GROMACS .gro file of N, CA and C in nm:
model
  525
    1GLU      N    1   1.353   0.148  -0.824
    1GLU     CA    2   1.436   0.266  -0.816
    1GLU      C    3   1.418   0.357  -0.936
    2GLU      N    4   1.400   0.295  -1.054
    2GLU     CA    5   1.384   0.375  -1.174
    2GLU      C    6   1.268   0.469  -1.161
    3TRP      N    7   1.154   0.422  -1.113
    3TRP     CA    8   1.033   0.509  -1.106
    3TRP      C    9   1.038   0.602  -0.988
    4CYS      N   10   1.106   0.566  -0.881
    4CYS     CA   11   1.114   0.652  -0.762
    4CYS      C   12   1.222   0.758  -0.779
    5ARG      N   13   1.316   0.733  -0.868
    5ARG     CA   14   1.429   0.825  -0.894
    5ARG      C   15   1.512   0.848  -0.768
    6GLN      N   16   1.522   0.748  -0.684
    6GLN     CA   17   1.609   0.754  -0.567
    6GLN      C   18   1.641   0.615  -0.521
    7GLN      N   19   1.738   0.603  -0.432
    7GLN     CA   20   1.780   0.475  -0.378
    7GLN      C   21   1.664   0.412  -0.298
    8ILE      N   22   1.649   0.281  -0.317
    8ILE     CA   23   1.548   0.207  -0.243
    8ILE      C   24   1.619   0.097  -0.164
    9TYR      N   25   1.580   0.082  -0.040
    9TYR     CA   26   1.638  -0.019   0.046
    9TYR      C   27   1.534  -0.128   0.078
   10ASN      N   28   1.574  -0.251   0.067
   10ASN     CA   29   1.490  -0.363   0.104
   10ASN      C   30   1.522  -0.398   0.248
   11ALA      N   31   1.425  -0.386   0.334
   11ALA     CA   32   1.445  -0.412   0.478
   11ALA      C   33   1.372  -0.539   0.517
   12ALA      N   34   1.444  -0.647   0.528
   12ALA     CA   35   1.389  -0.774   0.571
   12ALA      C   36   1.430  -0.797   0.715
   13ILE      N   37   1.335  -0.802   0.808
   13ILE     CA   38   1.370  -0.807   0.950
   13ILE      C   39   1.440  -0.941   0.984
   14SER      N   40   1.422  -1.042   0.905
   14SER     CA   41   1.487  -1.172   0.931
   14SER      C   42   1.639  -1.163   0.917
   15ILE      N   43   1.688  -1.058   0.844
   15ILE     CA   44   1.832  -1.043   0.827
   15ILE      C   45   1.890  -0.916   0.884
   16MET      N   46   1.808  -0.842   0.960
   16MET     CA   47   1.851  -0.714   1.013
   16MET      C   48   1.882  -0.726   1.163
   17ASP      N   49   1.967  -0.638   1.212
   17ASP     CA   50   1.994  -0.626   1.355
   17ASP      C   51   1.875  -0.559   1.419
   18ASP      N   52   1.844  -0.600   1.545
   18ASP     CA   53   1.731  -0.536   1.612
   18ASP      C   54   1.753  -0.389   1.638
   19ASP      N   55   1.876  -0.345   1.652
   19ASP     CA   56   1.901  -0.204   1.684
   19ASP      C   57   1.913  -0.115   1.560
   20SER      N   58   1.901  -0.170   1.439
   20SER     CA   59   1.907  -0.088   1.318
   20SER      C   60   1.794  -0.126   1.224
   21PRO      N   61   1.673  -0.073   1.250
   21PRO     CA   62   1.555  -0.118   1.178
   21PRO      C   63   1.559  -0.101   1.029
   22THR      N   64   1.623  -0.001   0.980
   22THR     CA   65   1.636   0.016   0.836
   22THR      C   66   1.770   0.078   0.804
   23LYS      N   67   1.816   0.055   0.685
   23LYS     CA   68   1.939   0.117   0.636
   23LYS      C   69   1.915   0.265   0.613
   24SER      N   70   1.798   0.300   0.566
   24SER     CA   71   1.761   0.440   0.547
   24SER      C   72   1.651   0.476   0.645
   25ARG      N   73   1.666   0.586   0.713
   25ARG     CA   74   1.566   0.628   0.810
   25ARG      C   75   1.477   0.735   0.751
   26ASP      N   76   1.438   0.719   0.624
   26ASP     CA   77   1.360   0.819   0.555
   26ASP      C   78   1.230   0.854   0.624
   27GLY      N   79   1.170   0.761   0.697
   27GLY     CA   80   1.045   0.788   0.767
   27GLY      C   81   1.062   0.897   0.870
   28GLU      N   82   1.184   0.914   0.925
   28GLU     CA   83   1.211   1.016   1.024
   28GLU      C   84   1.247   1.150   0.958
   29ASN      N   85   1.278   1.144   0.826
   29ASN     CA   86   1.326   1.261   0.756
   29ASN      C   87   1.230   1.309   0.648
   30GLY      N   88   1.103   1.277   0.661
   30GLY     CA   89   1.002   1.323   0.566
   30GLY      C   90   0.990   1.239   0.443
   31GLY      N   91   1.063   1.126   0.437
   31GLY     CA   92   1.051   1.034   0.323
   31GLY      C   93   0.937   0.943   0.344
   32VAL      N   94   0.921   0.848   0.253
   32VAL     CA   95   0.812   0.751   0.259
   32VAL      C   96   0.870   0.614   0.274
   33ILE      N   97   0.809   0.539   0.365
   33ILE     CA   98   0.841   0.397   0.380
   33ILE      C   99   0.719   0.317   0.333
   34LEU      N  100   0.737   0.238   0.233
   34LEU     CA  101   0.629   0.154   0.184
   34LEU      C  102   0.656   0.009   0.218
   35VAL      N  103   0.569  -0.052   0.294
   35VAL     CA  104   0.585  -0.191   0.330
   35VAL      C  105   0.485  -0.270   0.244
   36GLU      N  106   0.538  -0.353   0.155
   36GLU     CA  107   0.451  -0.430   0.069
   36GLU      C  108   0.444  -0.573   0.124
   37GLY      N  109   0.327  -0.621   0.146
   37GLY     CA  110   0.309  -0.754   0.198
   37GLY      C  111   0.319  -0.861   0.089
   38ALA      N  112   0.359  -0.982   0.133
   38ALA     CA  113   0.369  -1.094   0.042
   38ALA      C  114   0.233  -1.147   0.000
   39MET      N  115   0.140  -1.149   0.092
   39MET     CA  116   0.005  -1.192   0.064
   39MET      C  117  -0.089  -1.096   0.135
   40GLY      N  118  -0.136  -1.133   0.251
   40GLY     CA  119  -0.224  -1.046   0.325
   40GLY      C  120  -0.150  -0.982   0.442
   41LEU      N  121  -0.218  -0.898   0.513
   41LEU     CA  122  -0.160  -0.821   0.624
   41LEU      C  123  -0.095  -0.910   0.731
   42TYR      N  124  -0.158  -1.022   0.760
   42TYR     CA  125  -0.107  -1.109   0.865
   42TYR      C  126  -0.037  -1.234   0.815
   43ASP      N  127  -0.016  -1.246   0.685
   43ASP     CA  128   0.044  -1.365   0.627
   43ASP      C  129   0.194  -1.355   0.620
   44GLY      N  130   0.260  -1.468   0.638
   44GLY     CA  131   0.405  -1.477   0.626
   44GLY      C  132   0.474  -1.452   0.757
   45THR      N  133   0.602  -1.480   0.758
   45THR     CA  134   0.683  -1.463   0.876
   45THR      C  135   0.814  -1.399   0.833
   46PRO      N  136   0.833  -1.271   0.862
   46PRO     CA  137   0.741  -1.181   0.930
   46PRO      C  138   0.632  -1.131   0.835
   47SER      N  139   0.521  -1.099   0.889
   47SER     CA  140   0.411  -1.041   0.812
   47SER      C  141   0.422  -0.890   0.807
   48SER      N  142   0.342  -0.826   0.723
   48SER     CA  143   0.340  -0.680   0.720
   48SER      C  144   0.298  -0.626   0.855
   49ALA      N  145   0.205  -0.692   0.923
   49ALA     CA  146   0.164  -0.649   1.055
   49ALA      C  147   0.281  -0.657   1.156
   50ASP      N  148   0.364  -0.764   1.142
   50ASP     CA  149   0.480  -0.777   1.229
   50ASP      C  150   0.576  -0.657   1.208
   51LEU      N  151   0.599  -0.621   1.081
   51LEU     CA  152   0.688  -0.510   1.052
   51LEU      C  153   0.631  -0.377   1.106
   52ALA      N  154   0.498  -0.358   1.090
   52ALA     CA  155   0.436  -0.236   1.142
   52ALA      C  156   0.451  -0.229   1.291
   53ALA      N  157   0.427  -0.341   1.360
   53ALA     CA  158   0.435  -0.344   1.505
   53ALA      C  159   0.579  -0.323   1.552
   54LYS      N  160   0.674  -0.389   1.489
   54LYS     CA  161   0.813  -0.382   1.530
   54LYS      C  162   0.873  -0.241   1.518
   55PHE      N  163   0.836  -0.171   1.406
   55PHE     CA  164   0.897  -0.042   1.378
   55PHE      C  165   0.808   0.076   1.399
   56GLY      N  166   0.684   0.054   1.445
   56GLY     CA  167   0.593   0.165   1.471
   56GLY      C  168   0.546   0.233   1.344
   57ILE      N  169   0.530   0.159   1.236
   57ILE     CA  170   0.487   0.212   1.109
   57ILE      C  171   0.334   0.205   1.101
   58PRO      N  172   0.266   0.317   1.075
   58PRO     CA  173   0.120   0.313   1.060
   58PRO      C  174   0.081   0.239   0.936
   59VAL      N  175  -0.032   0.171   0.937
   59VAL     CA  176  -0.080   0.091   0.824
   59VAL      C  177  -0.198   0.159   0.758
   60VAL      N  178  -0.190   0.167   0.626
   60VAL     CA  179  -0.306   0.205   0.544
   60VAL      C  180  -0.336   0.083   0.462
   61LEU      N  181  -0.450   0.024   0.485
   61LEU     CA  182  -0.491  -0.098   0.417
   61LEU      C  183  -0.534  -0.070   0.274
   62VAL      N  184  -0.478  -0.140   0.179
   62VAL     CA  185  -0.522  -0.129   0.040
   62VAL      C  186  -0.599  -0.258   0.010
   63MET      N  187  -0.730  -0.245  -0.020
   63MET     CA  188  -0.811  -0.363  -0.037
   63MET      C  189  -0.881  -0.362  -0.171
   64ASP      N  190  -0.879  -0.473  -0.241
   64ASP     CA  191  -0.955  -0.494  -0.363
   64ASP      C  192  -1.102  -0.510  -0.323
   65VAL      N  193  -1.185  -0.418  -0.361
   65VAL     CA  194  -1.324  -0.421  -0.315
   65VAL      C  195  -1.422  -0.464  -0.425
   66ARG      N  196  -1.370  -0.527  -0.530
   66ARG     CA  197  -1.462  -0.576  -0.632
   66ARG      C  198  -1.563  -0.669  -0.572
   67ALA      N  199  -1.686  -0.658  -0.613
   67ALA     CA  200  -1.796  -0.745  -0.574
   67ALA      C  201  -1.831  -0.738  -0.428
   68MET      N  202  -1.796  -0.628  -0.359
   68MET     CA  203  -1.839  -0.612  -0.221
   68MET      C  204  -1.836  -0.464  -0.186
   69ALA      N  205  -1.910  -0.427  -0.085
   69ALA     CA  206  -1.912  -0.285  -0.041
   69ALA      C  207  -1.905  -0.289   0.115
   70GLN      N  208  -2.019  -0.305   0.179
   70GLN     CA  209  -2.022  -0.307   0.326
   70GLN      C  210  -1.936  -0.424   0.378
   71THR      N  211  -1.931  -0.533   0.306
   71THR     CA  212  -1.848  -0.647   0.345
   71THR      C  213  -1.702  -0.607   0.347
   72ALA      N  214  -1.662  -0.527   0.252
   72ALA     CA  215  -1.523  -0.481   0.249
   72ALA      C  216  -1.495  -0.399   0.378
   73ALA      N  217  -1.587  -0.317   0.418
   73ALA     CA  218  -1.568  -0.238   0.543
   73ALA      C  219  -1.561  -0.334   0.663
   74ALA      N  220  -1.645  -0.435   0.667
   74ALA     CA  221  -1.643  -0.530   0.777
   74ALA      C  222  -1.510  -0.607   0.783
   75ILE      N  223  -1.458  -0.645   0.668
   75ILE     CA  224  -1.329  -0.714   0.667
   75ILE      C  225  -1.219  -0.618   0.712
   76ALA      N  226  -1.221  -0.494   0.668
   76ALA     CA  227  -1.121  -0.396   0.708
   76ALA      C  228  -1.122  -0.375   0.860
   77VAL      N  229  -1.242  -0.365   0.915
   77VAL     CA  230  -1.256  -0.347   1.062
   77VAL      C  231  -1.199  -0.470   1.135
   78GLY      N  232  -1.229  -0.585   1.082
   78GLY     CA  233  -1.175  -0.708   1.141
   78GLY      C  234  -1.022  -0.713   1.138
   79LEU      N  235  -0.967  -0.671   1.025
   79LEU     CA  236  -0.820  -0.665   1.012
   79LEU      C  237  -0.761  -0.563   1.110
   80LYS      N  238  -0.827  -0.452   1.125
   80LYS     CA  239  -0.779  -0.347   1.217
   80LYS      C  240  -0.781  -0.399   1.362
   81ASN      N  241  -0.884  -0.474   1.398
   81ASN     CA  242  -0.903  -0.513   1.537
   81ASN      C  243  -0.841  -0.648   1.572
   82TYR      N  244  -0.788  -0.716   1.475
   82TYR     CA  245  -0.733  -0.852   1.495
   82TYR      C  246  -0.614  -0.848   1.594
   83ARG      N  247  -0.532  -0.746   1.584
   83ARG     CA  248  -0.418  -0.726   1.675
   83ARG      C  249  -0.418  -0.582   1.716
   84ALA      N  250  -0.366  -0.559   1.839
   84ALA     CA  251  -0.366  -0.421   1.892
   84ALA      C  252  -0.224  -0.361   1.901
   85ASP      N  253  -0.125  -0.426   1.841
   85ASP     CA  254   0.012  -0.380   1.858
   85ASP      C  255   0.063  -0.289   1.745
   86PHE      N  256  -0.027  -0.243   1.655
   86PHE     CA  257   0.009  -0.147   1.553
   86PHE      C  258  -0.117  -0.066   1.519
   87ASP      N  259  -0.099   0.045   1.451
   87ASP     CA  260  -0.211   0.134   1.417
   87ASP      C  261  -0.246   0.123   1.270
   88MET      N  262  -0.371   0.087   1.244
   88MET     CA  263  -0.425   0.096   1.104
   88MET      C  264  -0.497   0.227   1.098
   89ILE      N  265  -0.447   0.317   1.016
   89ILE     CA  266  -0.496   0.457   1.018
   89ILE      C  267  -0.588   0.490   0.900
   90GLY      N  268  -0.610   0.398   0.808
   90GLY     CA  269  -0.695   0.427   0.696
   90GLY      C  270  -0.704   0.311   0.599
   91MET      N  271  -0.788   0.330   0.502
   91MET     CA  272  -0.814   0.226   0.400
   91MET      C  273  -0.818   0.292   0.262
   92ILE      N  274  -0.765   0.223   0.165
   92ILE     CA  275  -0.780   0.263   0.025
   92ILE      C  276  -0.859   0.150  -0.044
   93ALA      N  277  -0.976   0.187  -0.092
   93ALA     CA  278  -1.062   0.090  -0.164
   93ALA      C  279  -1.019   0.085  -0.309
   94ASN      N  280  -0.959  -0.023  -0.347
   94ASN     CA  281  -0.904  -0.037  -0.481
   94ASN      C  282  -1.004  -0.114  -0.571
   95LYS      N  283  -1.006  -0.077  -0.694
   95LYS     CA  284  -1.091  -0.140  -0.798
   95LYS      C  285  -1.240  -0.122  -0.773
   96CYS      N  286  -1.278   0.000  -0.732
   96CYS     CA  287  -1.418   0.033  -0.717
   96CYS      C  288  -1.483   0.038  -0.858
   97GLY      N  289  -1.606  -0.007  -0.866
   97GLY     CA  290  -1.672  -0.008  -0.995
   97GLY      C  291  -1.731   0.125  -1.034
   98SER      N  292  -1.755   0.212  -0.935
   98SER     CA  293  -1.815   0.344  -0.964
   98SER      C  294  -1.791   0.434  -0.840
   99ASN      N  295  -1.828   0.560  -0.856
   99ASN     CA  296  -1.824   0.651  -0.742
   99ASN      C  297  -1.919   0.607  -0.634
  100TYR      N  298  -2.035   0.558  -0.676
  100TYR     CA  299  -2.136   0.510  -0.579
  100TYR      C  300  -2.081   0.392  -0.499
  101HIS      N  301  -2.015   0.303  -0.568
  101HIS     CA  302  -1.952   0.185  -0.499
  101HIS      C  303  -1.855   0.233  -0.392
  102GLY      N  304  -1.768   0.329  -0.426
  102GLY     CA  305  -1.677   0.383  -0.326
  102GLY      C  306  -1.749   0.448  -0.210
  103LYS      N  307  -1.860   0.515  -0.241
  103LYS     CA  308  -1.940   0.582  -0.137
  103LYS      C  309  -1.997   0.479  -0.038
  104LEU      N  310  -2.046   0.366  -0.092
  104LEU     CA  311  -2.099   0.259  -0.007
  104LEU      C  312  -1.993   0.207   0.093
  105VAL      N  313  -1.873   0.186   0.042
  105VAL     CA  314  -1.765   0.138   0.129
  105VAL      C  315  -1.733   0.244   0.233
  106ARG      N  316  -1.718   0.367   0.187
  106ARG     CA  317  -1.682   0.479   0.275
  106ARG      C  318  -1.783   0.494   0.388
  107GLU      N  319  -1.910   0.491   0.360
  107GLU     CA  320  -2.015   0.510   0.457
  107GLU      C  321  -2.023   0.392   0.555
  108ALA      N  322  -1.974   0.276   0.521
  108ALA     CA  323  -1.979   0.161   0.610
  108ALA      C  324  -1.860   0.156   0.705
  109LEU      N  325  -1.758   0.236   0.678
  109LEU     CA  326  -1.639   0.236   0.764
  109LEU      C  327  -1.664   0.316   0.889
  110PRO      N  328  -1.609   0.275   1.004
  110PRO     CA  329  -1.620   0.352   1.125
  110PRO      C  330  -1.528   0.479   1.120
  111ALA      N  331  -1.554   0.573   1.208
  111ALA     CA  332  -1.479   0.699   1.208
  111ALA      C  333  -1.329   0.677   1.232
  112ASP      N  334  -1.294   0.569   1.307
  112ASP     CA  335  -1.152   0.547   1.338
  112ASP      C  336  -1.078   0.473   1.229
  113LEU      N  337  -1.146   0.448   1.115
  113LEU     CA  338  -1.084   0.384   1.001
  113LEU      C  339  -1.133   0.456   0.873
  114PRO      N  340  -1.081   0.576   0.850
  114PRO     CA  341  -1.133   0.654   0.734
  114PRO      C  342  -1.084   0.600   0.603
  115MET      N  343  -1.162   0.624   0.501
  115MET     CA  344  -1.121   0.586   0.367
  115MET      C  345  -1.033   0.698   0.311
  116TRP      N  346  -0.915   0.666   0.270
  116TRP     CA  347  -0.822   0.762   0.213
  116TRP      C  348  -0.856   0.788   0.069
  117ALA      N  349  -0.904   0.686  -0.001
  117ALA     CA  350  -0.940   0.706  -0.144
  117ALA      C  351  -1.017   0.585  -0.191
  118ALA      N  352  -1.101   0.608  -0.292
  118ALA     CA  353  -1.168   0.500  -0.364
  118ALA      C  354  -1.117   0.505  -0.506
  119LEU      N  355  -1.034   0.409  -0.540
  119LEU     CA  356  -0.971   0.408  -0.672
  119LEU      C  357  -1.053   0.320  -0.767
  120LYS      N  358  -1.091   0.373  -0.879
  120LYS     CA  359  -1.173   0.301  -0.975
  120LYS      C  360  -1.092   0.197  -1.052
  121ARG      N  361  -1.165   0.096  -1.100
  121ARG     CA  362  -1.101  -0.002  -1.187
  121ARG      C  363  -1.062   0.066  -1.315
  122GLU      N  364  -0.934   0.063  -1.348
  122GLU     CA  365  -0.885   0.122  -1.471
  122GLU      C  366  -0.783   0.029  -1.532
  123GLU      N  367  -0.812  -0.021  -1.650
  123GLU     CA  368  -0.719  -0.114  -1.714
  123GLU      C  369  -0.584  -0.051  -1.743
  124ASN      N  370  -0.583   0.081  -1.768
  124ASN     CA  371  -0.458   0.146  -1.804
  124ASN      C  372  -0.358   0.161  -1.688
  125VAL      N  373  -0.396   0.116  -1.566
  125VAL     CA  374  -0.300   0.120  -1.454
  125VAL      C  375  -0.269  -0.019  -1.404
  126GLU      N  376  -0.333  -0.120  -1.457
  126GLU     CA  377  -0.308  -0.257  -1.411
  126GLU      C  378  -0.175  -0.306  -1.469
  127LEU      N  379  -0.093  -0.362  -1.380
  127LEU     CA  380   0.034  -0.416  -1.422
  127LEU      C  381   0.021  -0.565  -1.454
  128PRO      N  382   0.087  -0.611  -1.557
  128PRO     CA  383   0.078  -0.753  -1.593
  128PRO      C  384   0.132  -0.835  -1.476
  129GLU      N  385   0.064  -0.945  -1.447
  129GLU     CA  386   0.108  -1.028  -1.334
  129GLU      C  387   0.099  -1.173  -1.370
  130ARG      N  388   0.157  -1.254  -1.287
  130ARG     CA  389   0.154  -1.398  -1.301
  130ARG      C  390   0.154  -1.456  -1.163
  131HIS      N  391   0.144  -1.587  -1.153
  131HIS     CA  392   0.147  -1.657  -1.025
  131HIS      C  393   0.274  -1.612  -0.949
  132LEU      N  394   0.258  -1.570  -0.823
  132LEU     CA  395   0.365  -1.528  -0.736
  132LEU      C  396   0.435  -1.400  -0.780
  133GLY      N  397   0.363  -1.308  -0.843
  133GLY     CA  398   0.425  -1.179  -0.862
  133GLY      C  399   0.392  -1.111  -0.993
  134LEU      N  400   0.454  -0.995  -1.005
  134LEU     CA  401   0.437  -0.913  -1.127
  134LEU      C  402   0.538  -0.953  -1.232
  135VAL      N  403   0.502  -0.930  -1.357
  135VAL     CA  404   0.596  -0.947  -1.467
  135VAL      C  405   0.697  -0.837  -1.457
  136GLN      N  406   0.825  -0.865  -1.472
  136GLN     CA  407   0.929  -0.765  -1.463
  136GLN      C  408   0.929  -0.678  -1.588
  137PRO      N  409   0.962  -0.550  -1.576
  137PRO     CA  410   0.951  -0.456  -1.686
  137PRO      C  411   1.031  -0.497  -1.811
  138LEU      N  412   1.144  -0.562  -1.793
  138LEU     CA  413   1.228  -0.595  -1.907
  138LEU      C  414   1.193  -0.728  -1.970
  139GLU      N  415   1.096  -0.801  -1.915
  139GLU     CA  416   1.055  -0.931  -1.969
  139GLU      C  417   0.964  -0.909  -2.088
  140ASP      N  418   0.988  -0.982  -2.190
  140ASP     CA  419   0.900  -0.984  -2.311
  140ASP      C  420   0.874  -0.846  -2.368
  141GLY      N  421   0.967  -0.754  -2.356
  141GLY     CA  422   0.952  -0.623  -2.416
  141GLY      C  423   0.841  -0.537  -2.353
  142LYS      N  424   0.814  -0.556  -2.227
  142LYS     CA  425   0.702  -0.485  -2.163
  142LYS      C  426   0.743  -0.352  -2.102
  143GLU      N  427   0.864  -0.306  -2.119
  143GLU     CA  428   0.912  -0.188  -2.054
  143GLU      C  429   0.828  -0.064  -2.085
  144VAL      N  430   0.792  -0.046  -2.215
  144VAL     CA  431   0.713   0.074  -2.253
  144VAL      C  432   0.573   0.063  -2.191
  145LEU      N  433   0.511  -0.052  -2.195
  145LEU     CA  434   0.381  -0.071  -2.133
  145LEU      C  435   0.386  -0.042  -1.984
  146MET      N  436   0.488  -0.096  -1.916
  146MET     CA  437   0.500  -0.076  -1.772
  146MET      C  438   0.517   0.073  -1.739
  147ASN      N  439   0.603   0.141  -1.814
  147ASN     CA  440   0.626   0.284  -1.791
  147ASN      C  441   0.495   0.364  -1.808
  148GLU      N  442   0.421   0.333  -1.913
  148GLU     CA  443   0.292   0.402  -1.936
  148GLU      C  444   0.196   0.380  -1.820
  149ARG      N  445   0.192   0.254  -1.774
  149ARG     CA  446   0.097   0.220  -1.667
  149ARG      C  447   0.141   0.278  -1.531
  150ILE      N  448   0.269   0.280  -1.506
  150ILE     CA  449   0.319   0.343  -1.382
  150ILE      C  450   0.286   0.492  -1.384
  151ASP      N  451   0.307   0.557  -1.496
  151ASP     CA  452   0.272   0.698  -1.507
  151ASP      C  453   0.125   0.723  -1.488
  152ALA      N  454   0.040   0.639  -1.551
  152ALA     CA  455  -0.105   0.654  -1.533
  152ALA      C  456  -0.145   0.628  -1.389
  153GLY      N  457  -0.083   0.530  -1.324
  153GLY     CA  458  -0.112   0.506  -1.185
  153GLY      C  459  -0.071   0.620  -1.094
  154ALA      N  460   0.045   0.677  -1.123
  154ALA     CA  461   0.090   0.795  -1.046
  154ALA      C  462  -0.007   0.912  -1.060
  155ASP      N  463  -0.057   0.932  -1.184
  155ASP     CA  464  -0.158   1.038  -1.205
  155ASP      C  465  -0.286   1.008  -1.126
  156MET      N  466  -0.327   0.880  -1.123
  156MET     CA  467  -0.447   0.842  -1.052
  156MET      C  468  -0.432   0.868  -0.903
  157LEU      N  469  -0.316   0.831  -0.847
  157LEU     CA  470  -0.293   0.852  -0.705
  157LEU      C  471  -0.291   0.998  -0.669
  158GLU      N  472  -0.229   1.077  -0.755
  158GLU     CA  473  -0.223   1.222  -0.729
  158GLU      C  474  -0.363   1.280  -0.732
  159ALA      N  475  -0.443   1.242  -0.830
  159ALA     CA  476  -0.581   1.294  -0.839
  159ALA      C  477  -0.669   1.249  -0.723
  160SER      N  478  -0.639   1.135  -0.664
  160SER     CA  479  -0.723   1.080  -0.555
  160SER      C  480  -0.703   1.154  -0.423
  161GLY      N  481  -0.592   1.224  -0.408
  161GLY     CA  482  -0.563   1.294  -0.282
  161GLY      C  483  -0.480   1.211  -0.185
  162ILE      N  484  -0.443   1.090  -0.225
  162ILE     CA  485  -0.364   1.006  -0.134
  162ILE      C  486  -0.232   1.071  -0.097
  163LEU      N  487  -0.171   1.138  -0.193
  163LEU     CA  488  -0.041   1.201  -0.165
  163LEU      C  489  -0.054   1.309  -0.061
  164ASP      N  490  -0.165   1.381  -0.058
  164ASP     CA  491  -0.191   1.482   0.046
  164ASP      C  492  -0.204   1.416   0.183
  165GLN      N  493  -0.270   1.300   0.185
  165GLN     CA  494  -0.283   1.225   0.310
  165GLN      C  495  -0.147   1.185   0.363
  166ILE      N  496  -0.063   1.135   0.274
  166ILE     CA  497   0.071   1.090   0.313
  166ILE      C  498   0.153   1.206   0.370
  167ARG      N  499   0.143   1.321   0.306
  167ARG     CA  500   0.219   1.441   0.350
  167ARG      C  501   0.177   1.485   0.489
  168GLN      N  502   0.058   1.453   0.532
  168GLN     CA  503   0.009   1.493   0.664
  168GLN      C  504   0.049   1.397   0.777
  169LEU      N  505   0.110   1.285   0.741
  169LEU     CA  506   0.150   1.188   0.845
  169LEU      C  507   0.264   1.239   0.926
  170GLU      N  508   0.267   1.202   1.050
  170GLU     CA  509   0.379   1.233   1.138
  170GLU      C  510   0.498   1.146   1.098
  171PRO      N  511   0.619   1.198   1.110
  171PRO     CA  512   0.734   1.113   1.079
  171PRO      C  513   0.740   0.990   1.171
  172VAL      N  514   0.790   0.880   1.120
  172VAL     CA  515   0.803   0.760   1.196
  172VAL      C  516   0.926   0.771   1.284
  173ALA      N  517   0.908   0.752   1.414
  173ALA     CA  518   1.021   0.746   1.505
  173ALA      C  519   1.040   0.598   1.537
  174PHE      N  520   1.136   0.538   1.469
  174PHE     CA  521   1.152   0.394   1.482
  174PHE      C  522   1.165   0.351   1.626
  175GLN      N  523   1.091   0.247   1.658
  175GLN     CA  524   1.090   0.195   1.798
  175GLN      C  525   1.199   0.092   1.815
   0.00000   0.00000   0.00000
């Protein structure tokens, strides 16, 4: 909430009523709904794919593409086609080694799965992590470091054009 500067709601479908998909319906009002998966797109119960299917939320896959290019595209296509009950509308190639690396991934993707951005590996945006999650900002005096990295990450996302892509999305009409 601190970085978003607005109220954030945690929507866990295991504890929600079927007729009230979220406490905040920001997706219908021009806001942003970010669904963060626990592991991969199809992992867990409910998975991110389950949430997307249940609420009609389009998926933009964020994939770490270190050490692969065309293979990353093949995996993304497989993830898109694994289930047909939600829409995967794009991919963000994270941790690209170079512009050329991003170009290789982009060219290997089919037209129905466009690359939204190729984000380069940048140490100044990596958040400290540990097994099963990120280090919390107030742990071990990391608040200043976290704030600097969040700001650098926000600048990177803005420069990539991702925010323009998000603004062009149709509002989510919860199903």
